[in-house]
PDB file of C-alpha atoms in Angstrom:
ATOM      1  CA  MET A1092       0.000   0.000   0.000  1.00  0.00           C
ATOM      2  CA  PRO A1093       1.409   3.431  -0.849  1.00  0.00           C
ATOM      3  CA  VAL A1094       1.731   6.006   1.921  1.00  0.00           C
ATOM      4  CA  PRO A1095      -1.733   7.545   2.361  1.00  0.00           C
ATOM      5  CA  ASP A1096      -2.309  11.269   1.839  1.00  0.00           C
ATOM      6  CA  PHE A1097      -2.427  13.526   4.895  1.00  0.00           C
ATOM      7  CA  GLN A1098      -6.235  13.768   4.861  1.00  0.00           C
ATOM      8  CA  SER A1099      -6.548   9.975   4.981  1.00  0.00           C
ATOM      9  CA  ILE A1100      -4.215   9.992   7.984  1.00  0.00           C
ATOM     10  CA  MET A1101      -6.241  12.512  10.023  1.00  0.00           C
ATOM     11  CA  LEU A1102      -9.012  10.221  11.353  1.00  0.00           C
ATOM     12  CA  PRO A1103      -6.724   7.286  12.233  1.00  0.00           C
ATOM     13  CA  LEU A1104      -4.375   9.803  13.870  1.00  0.00           C
ATOM     14  CA  LEU A1105      -7.198  11.178  15.996  1.00  0.00           C
ATOM     15  CA  ASP A1106      -8.215   7.611  16.807  1.00  0.00           C
ATOM     16  CA  CYS A1107      -4.688   6.925  18.165  1.00  0.00           C
ATOM     17  CA  PHE A1108      -5.565   9.377  20.953  1.00  0.00           C
ATOM     18  CA  LYS A1109      -8.864   7.785  21.980  1.00  0.00           C
ATOM     19  CA  ASP A1110      -7.223   6.499  25.194  1.00  0.00           C
ATOM     20  CA  ARG A1111      -6.913  10.178  26.275  1.00  0.00           C
ATOM     21  CA  LYS A1112      -3.213   9.728  27.043  1.00  0.00           C
ATOM     22  CA  GLU A1113      -0.301  11.821  25.906  1.00  0.00           C
ATOM     23  CA  HIS A1114       1.521  10.295  22.902  1.00  0.00           C
ATOM     24  CA  SER A1115       4.973  10.932  21.490  1.00  0.00           C
ATOM     25  CA  ASN A1116       5.707  11.352  17.795  1.00  0.00           C
ATOM     26  CA  ASP A1117       7.277   7.866  17.749  1.00  0.00           C
ATOM     27  CA  ALA A1118       4.189   6.300  19.342  1.00  0.00           C
ATOM     28  CA  ILE A1119       1.934   8.137  16.882  1.00  0.00           C
ATOM     29  CA  ASN A1120       3.995   6.989  13.892  1.00  0.00           C
ATOM     30  CA  GLU A1121       3.967   3.412  15.190  1.00  0.00           C
ATOM     31  CA  CYS A1122       0.179   3.484  15.693  1.00  0.00           C
ATOM     32  CA  LEU A1123      -0.388   4.822  12.162  1.00  0.00           C
ATOM     33  CA  ALA A1124       2.101   2.454  10.542  1.00  0.00           C
ATOM     34  CA  ARG A1125       0.218  -0.471  12.093  1.00  0.00           C
ATOM     35  CA  TYR A1126      -3.150   0.957  11.041  1.00  0.00           C
ATOM     36  CA  PHE A1127      -2.076   1.353   7.413  1.00  0.00           C
ATOM     37  CA  ASN A1128       0.089  -1.819   7.388  1.00  0.00           C
ATOM     38  CA  LEU A1129       3.056   0.131   6.039  1.00  0.00           C
ATOM     39  CA  THR A1130       6.313  -1.649   5.330  1.00  0.00           C
ATOM     40  CA  ASN A1131       9.711  -0.300   6.398  1.00  0.00           C
ATOM     41  CA  GLU A1132      10.348   0.543   2.750  1.00  0.00           C
ATOM     42  CA  GLU A1133       7.156   2.601   2.518  1.00  0.00           C
ATOM     43  CA  MET A1134       7.966   4.344   5.806  1.00  0.00           C
ATOM     44  CA  SER A1135      11.456   5.176   4.522  1.00  0.00           C
ATOM     45  CA  GLN A1136      10.316   6.628   1.190  1.00  0.00           C
ATOM     46  CA  LEU A1137      11.684  10.153   0.743  1.00  0.00           C
ATOM     47  CA  LEU A1138      10.088  13.253  -0.744  1.00  0.00           C
ATOM     48  CA  PRO A1139      11.596  14.344  -4.095  1.00  0.00           C
ATOM     49  CA  SER A1140      13.874  16.728  -2.181  1.00  0.00           C
ATOM     50  CA  GLY A1141      15.446  13.688  -0.526  1.00  0.00           C
ATOM     51  CA  LYS A1142      15.485  15.477   2.817  1.00  0.00           C
ATOM     52  CA  GLN A1143      12.329  14.243   4.514  1.00  0.00           C
ATOM     53  CA  ARG A1144      10.297  11.052   4.646  1.00  0.00           C
ATOM     54  CA  VAL A1145       6.911  11.127   2.889  1.00  0.00           C
ATOM     55  CA  PHE A1146       5.177   9.401   5.806  1.00  0.00           C
ATOM     56  CA  GLY A1147       6.618  11.763   8.428  1.00  0.00           C
ATOM     57  CA  ASN A1148       5.719  14.799   6.328  1.00  0.00           C
ATOM     58  CA  ARG A1149       2.130  13.681   5.867  1.00  0.00           C
ATOM     59  CA  VAL A1150       1.707  12.802   9.540  1.00  0.00           C
ATOM     60  CA  ALA A1151       3.071  16.230  10.479  1.00  0.00           C
ATOM     61  CA  TRP A1152       0.536  17.951   8.212  1.00  0.00           C
ATOM     62  CA  ALA A1153      -2.281  15.811   9.602  1.00  0.00           C
ATOM     63  CA  LYS A1154      -1.235  16.805  13.152  1.00  0.00           C
ATOM     64  CA  THR A1155      -1.029  20.476  12.146  1.00  0.00           C
ATOM     65  CA  ASN A1156      -4.546  20.419  10.712  1.00  0.00           C
ATOM     66  CA  LEU A1157      -6.028  18.612  13.727  1.00  0.00           C
ATOM     67  CA  LYS A1158      -4.221  20.976  16.086  1.00  0.00           C
ATOM     68  CA  GLN A1159      -5.468  24.067  14.237  1.00  0.00           C
ATOM     69  CA  ALA A1160      -9.024  22.699  14.382  1.00  0.00           C
ATOM     70  CA  GLY A1161      -8.678  22.361  18.158  1.00  0.00           C
ATOM     71  CA  LEU A1162      -9.008  18.568  18.147  1.00  0.00           C
ATOM     72  CA  ILE A1163      -5.549  17.833  19.583  1.00  0.00           C
ATOM     73  CA  GLU A1164      -2.928  19.869  21.399  1.00  0.00           C
ATOM     74  CA  SER A1165       0.810  19.795  21.800  1.00  0.00           C
ATOM     75  CA  THR A1166       1.705  19.237  25.448  1.00  0.00           C
ATOM     76  CA  GLY A1167       5.451  19.499  24.960  1.00  0.00           C
ATOM     77  CA  ARG A1168       8.130  18.920  22.381  1.00  0.00           C
ATOM     78  CA  GLY A1169       6.880  16.025  20.232  1.00  0.00           C
ATOM     79  CA  LEU A1170       4.010  15.199  22.614  1.00  0.00           C
ATOM     80  CA  TYR A1171       0.301  15.400  21.815  1.00  0.00           C
ATOM     81  CA  ARG A1172      -3.069  14.556  23.337  1.00  0.00           C
ATOM     82  CA  ILE A1173      -6.704  14.730  22.333  1.00  0.00           C
ATOM     83  CA  LEU A1174      -8.936  17.622  23.384  1.00  0.00           C
ATOM     84  CA  PRO A1175     -12.669  17.440  24.228  1.00  0.00           C
ATOM     85  CA  LYS A1176     -13.529  18.686  20.733  1.00  0.00           C
ATOM     86  CA  GLY A1177     -11.512  15.787  19.293  1.00  0.00           C
ATOM     87  CA  GLU A1178     -13.351  13.318  21.515  1.00  0.00           C
ATOM     88  CA  ALA A1179     -16.645  14.770  20.272  1.00  0.00           C
ATOM     89  CA  VAL A1180     -15.541  14.232  16.673  1.00  0.00           C
ATOM     90  CA  LEU A1181     -14.653  10.601  17.419  1.00  0.00           C
ATOM     91  CA  ALA A1182     -18.067  10.176  19.103  1.00  0.00           C
ATOM     92  CA  GLU A1183     -19.711  11.278  15.829  1.00  0.00           C
ATOM     93  CA  ASN A1184     -17.997   8.276  14.206  1.00  0.00           C
ATOM     94  CA  PRO A1185     -17.233  10.022  10.890  1.00  0.00           C
ATOM     95  CA  SER A1186     -16.111   7.859   7.980  1.00  0.00           C
ATOM     96  CA  SER A1187     -13.192  10.221   7.332  1.00  0.00           C
ATOM     97  CA  LEU A1188     -11.801  13.649   8.102  1.00  0.00           C
ATOM     98  CA  SER A1189     -10.897  16.163   5.434  1.00  0.00           C
ATOM     99  CA  ILE A1190     -10.059  19.825   5.005  1.00  0.00           C
ATOM    100  CA  LYS A1191     -13.703  20.387   4.129  1.00  0.00           C
ATOM    101  CA  TYR A1192     -14.853  18.698   7.361  1.00  0.00           C
ATOM    102  CA  LEU A1193     -12.395  20.703   9.495  1.00  0.00           C
ATOM    103  CA  MET A1194     -13.663  23.986   8.009  1.00  0.00           C
ATOM    104  CA  LYS A1195     -16.600  23.816  10.420  1.00  0.00           C
ATOM    105  CA  PHE A1196     -14.202  24.693  13.254  1.00  0.00           C
ATOM    106  CA  PRO A1197     -13.578  28.460  13.568  1.00  0.00           C
ATOM    107  CA  GLY A1198      -9.938  28.019  14.606  1.00  0.00           C
ATOM    108  CA  PHE A1199      -9.250  25.961  11.515  1.00  0.00           C
ATOM    109  CA  ARG A1200     -11.029  28.439   9.241  1.00  0.00           C
ATOM    110  CA  ASN A1201      -8.898  31.243  10.697  1.00  0.00           C
ATOM    111  CA  PHE A1202      -5.781  29.150  10.121  1.00  0.00           C
ATOM    112  CA  ARG A1203      -6.740  28.561   6.491  1.00  0.00           C
ATOM    113  CA  GLU A1204      -7.738  32.163   5.851  1.00  0.00           C
ATOM    114  CA  GLY A1205      -4.479  33.352   7.364  1.00  0.00           C
ATOM    115  CA  LYS A1206      -2.596  31.417   4.696  1.00  0.00           C
ATOM    116  CA  VAL A1207      -4.535  33.080   1.921  1.00  0.00           C
ATOM    117  CA  LYS A1208      -3.926  36.563   3.380  1.00  0.00           C
ATOM    118  CA  THR A1209      -0.155  36.023   3.449  1.00  0.00           C
ATOM    119  CA  GLY A1210      -0.107  35.320  -0.269  1.00  0.00           C
ATOM    120  CA  GLN A1211       0.234  31.570  -0.017  1.00  0.00           C
ATOM    121  CA  SER A1212      -1.977  29.494  -2.245  1.00  0.00           C
ATOM    122  CA  ASP A1213      -5.044  27.940  -0.736  1.00  0.00           C
ATOM    123  CA  ALA A1214      -4.205  24.264  -0.421  1.00  0.00           C
ATOM    124  CA  GLY A1215      -7.956  23.620  -0.344  1.00  0.00           C
ATOM    125  CA  GLU A1216      -8.081  23.906  -4.109  1.00  0.00           C
ATOM    126  CA  ASN A1217      -5.522  21.096  -4.347  1.00  0.00           C
ATOM    127  CA  CYS A1218      -6.455  19.171  -1.201  1.00  0.00           C
ATOM    128  CA  ASN A1219      -8.241  16.438  -3.148  1.00  0.00           C
ATOM    129  CA  GLU A1220      -4.873  15.306  -4.427  1.00  0.00           C
ATOM    130  CA  GLY A1221      -3.712  14.768  -0.855  1.00  0.00           C
ATOM    131  CA  LYS A1222      -0.300  16.324  -1.311  1.00  0.00           C
ATOM    132  CA  THR A1223       1.276  18.430   1.384  1.00  0.00           C
ATOM    133  CA  PRO A1224       2.648  21.905   0.663  1.00  0.00           C
ATOM    134  CA  GLN A1225       6.190  20.517   0.880  1.00  0.00           C
ATOM    135  CA  GLU A1226       5.347  17.947  -1.795  1.00  0.00           C
ATOM    136  CA  TYR A1227       4.046  20.703  -4.089  1.00  0.00           C
ATOM    137  CA  ILE A1228       7.268  22.646  -3.531  1.00  0.00           C
ATOM    138  CA  ASP A1229       9.352  19.559  -4.302  1.00  0.00           C
ATOM    139  CA  ILE A1230       7.364  18.834  -7.476  1.00  0.00           C
ATOM    140  CA  GLY A1231       7.784  22.441  -8.617  1.00  0.00           C
ATOM    141  CA  TYR A1232      11.499  22.306  -7.868  1.00  0.00           C
ATOM    142  CA  GLU A1233      11.876  19.104  -9.922  1.00  0.00           C
ATOM    143  CA  LYS A1234      10.016  20.717 -12.847  1.00  0.00           C
ATOM    144  CA  ILE A1235      12.305  23.740 -12.728  1.00  0.00           C
ATOM    145  CA  LEU A1236      15.399  21.516 -12.642  1.00  0.00           C
ATOM    146  CA  HIS A1237      14.208  19.538 -15.667  1.00  0.00           C
ATOM    147  CA  ARG A1238      13.339  22.700 -17.590  1.00  0.00           C
ATOM    148  CA  LEU A1239      16.717  24.241 -16.748  1.00  0.00           C
ATOM    149  CA  SER A1240      18.491  21.044 -17.784  1.00  0.00           C
ATOM    150  CA  ASP A1241      16.648  21.001 -21.119  1.00  0.00           C
ATOM    151  CA  GLU A1242      17.492  24.668 -21.757  1.00  0.00           C
ATOM    152  CA  LEU A1243      21.147  24.099 -20.889  1.00  0.00           C
ATOM    153  CA  ILE A1244      21.420  21.101 -23.213  1.00  0.00           C
ATOM    154  CA  GLU A1245      19.758  23.070 -26.015  1.00  0.00           C
ATOM    155  CA  THR A1246      22.147  25.998 -25.494  1.00  0.00           C
ATOM    156  CA  ILE A1247      25.156  23.667 -25.600  1.00  0.00           C
ATOM    157  CA  ARG A1248      23.902  21.983 -28.790  1.00  0.00           C
ATOM    158  CA  LYS A1249      23.492  25.348 -30.503  1.00  0.00           C
ATOM    159  CA  SER A1250      26.935  26.556 -29.429  1.00  0.00           C
ATOM    160  CA  SER A1251      29.936  26.462 -31.724  1.00  0.00           C
ATOM    161  CA  PRO A1252      33.031  24.402 -30.799  1.00  0.00           C
ATOM    162  CA  TYR A1253      34.755  27.697 -29.928  1.00  0.00           C
ATOM    163  CA  PHE A1254      32.262  28.134 -27.086  1.00  0.00           C
ATOM    164  CA  PHE A1255      34.115  25.395 -25.207  1.00  0.00           C
TER     165      PHE A1255
END
């Protein structure tokens, strides 16, 4: 199974907290890896930048969205726990959580609107693809590199031997 998108991770992530205890990043990752039956290879897959793991990046974005909606809170460095609002969401037994679902929470709406005001693109228009902002940056970077490479090769081909 490929690494799920960050929206698909949000409900299982919230479910990891149903015991109302504080959980570390490692415990959260372990809980989600078991839930999605991810292999070590899938968990080790890197973003195109080669600097961050896809799974870790998507879990981080899922945590950020749940935190901004007021469903979970950070209790310390790398520690999280569920909030009453998060327990209420679990009690509703939704089939999934998405950006659209989280928009009903004022804190999350403010978070999203704040991004638009600072000139960043609204990820909501691309959220159906399930890519994180870092993944969009990495994809754009790869496109620029390929375009630059093509232009450089074309320039070299058009150059006379004296150019070298």
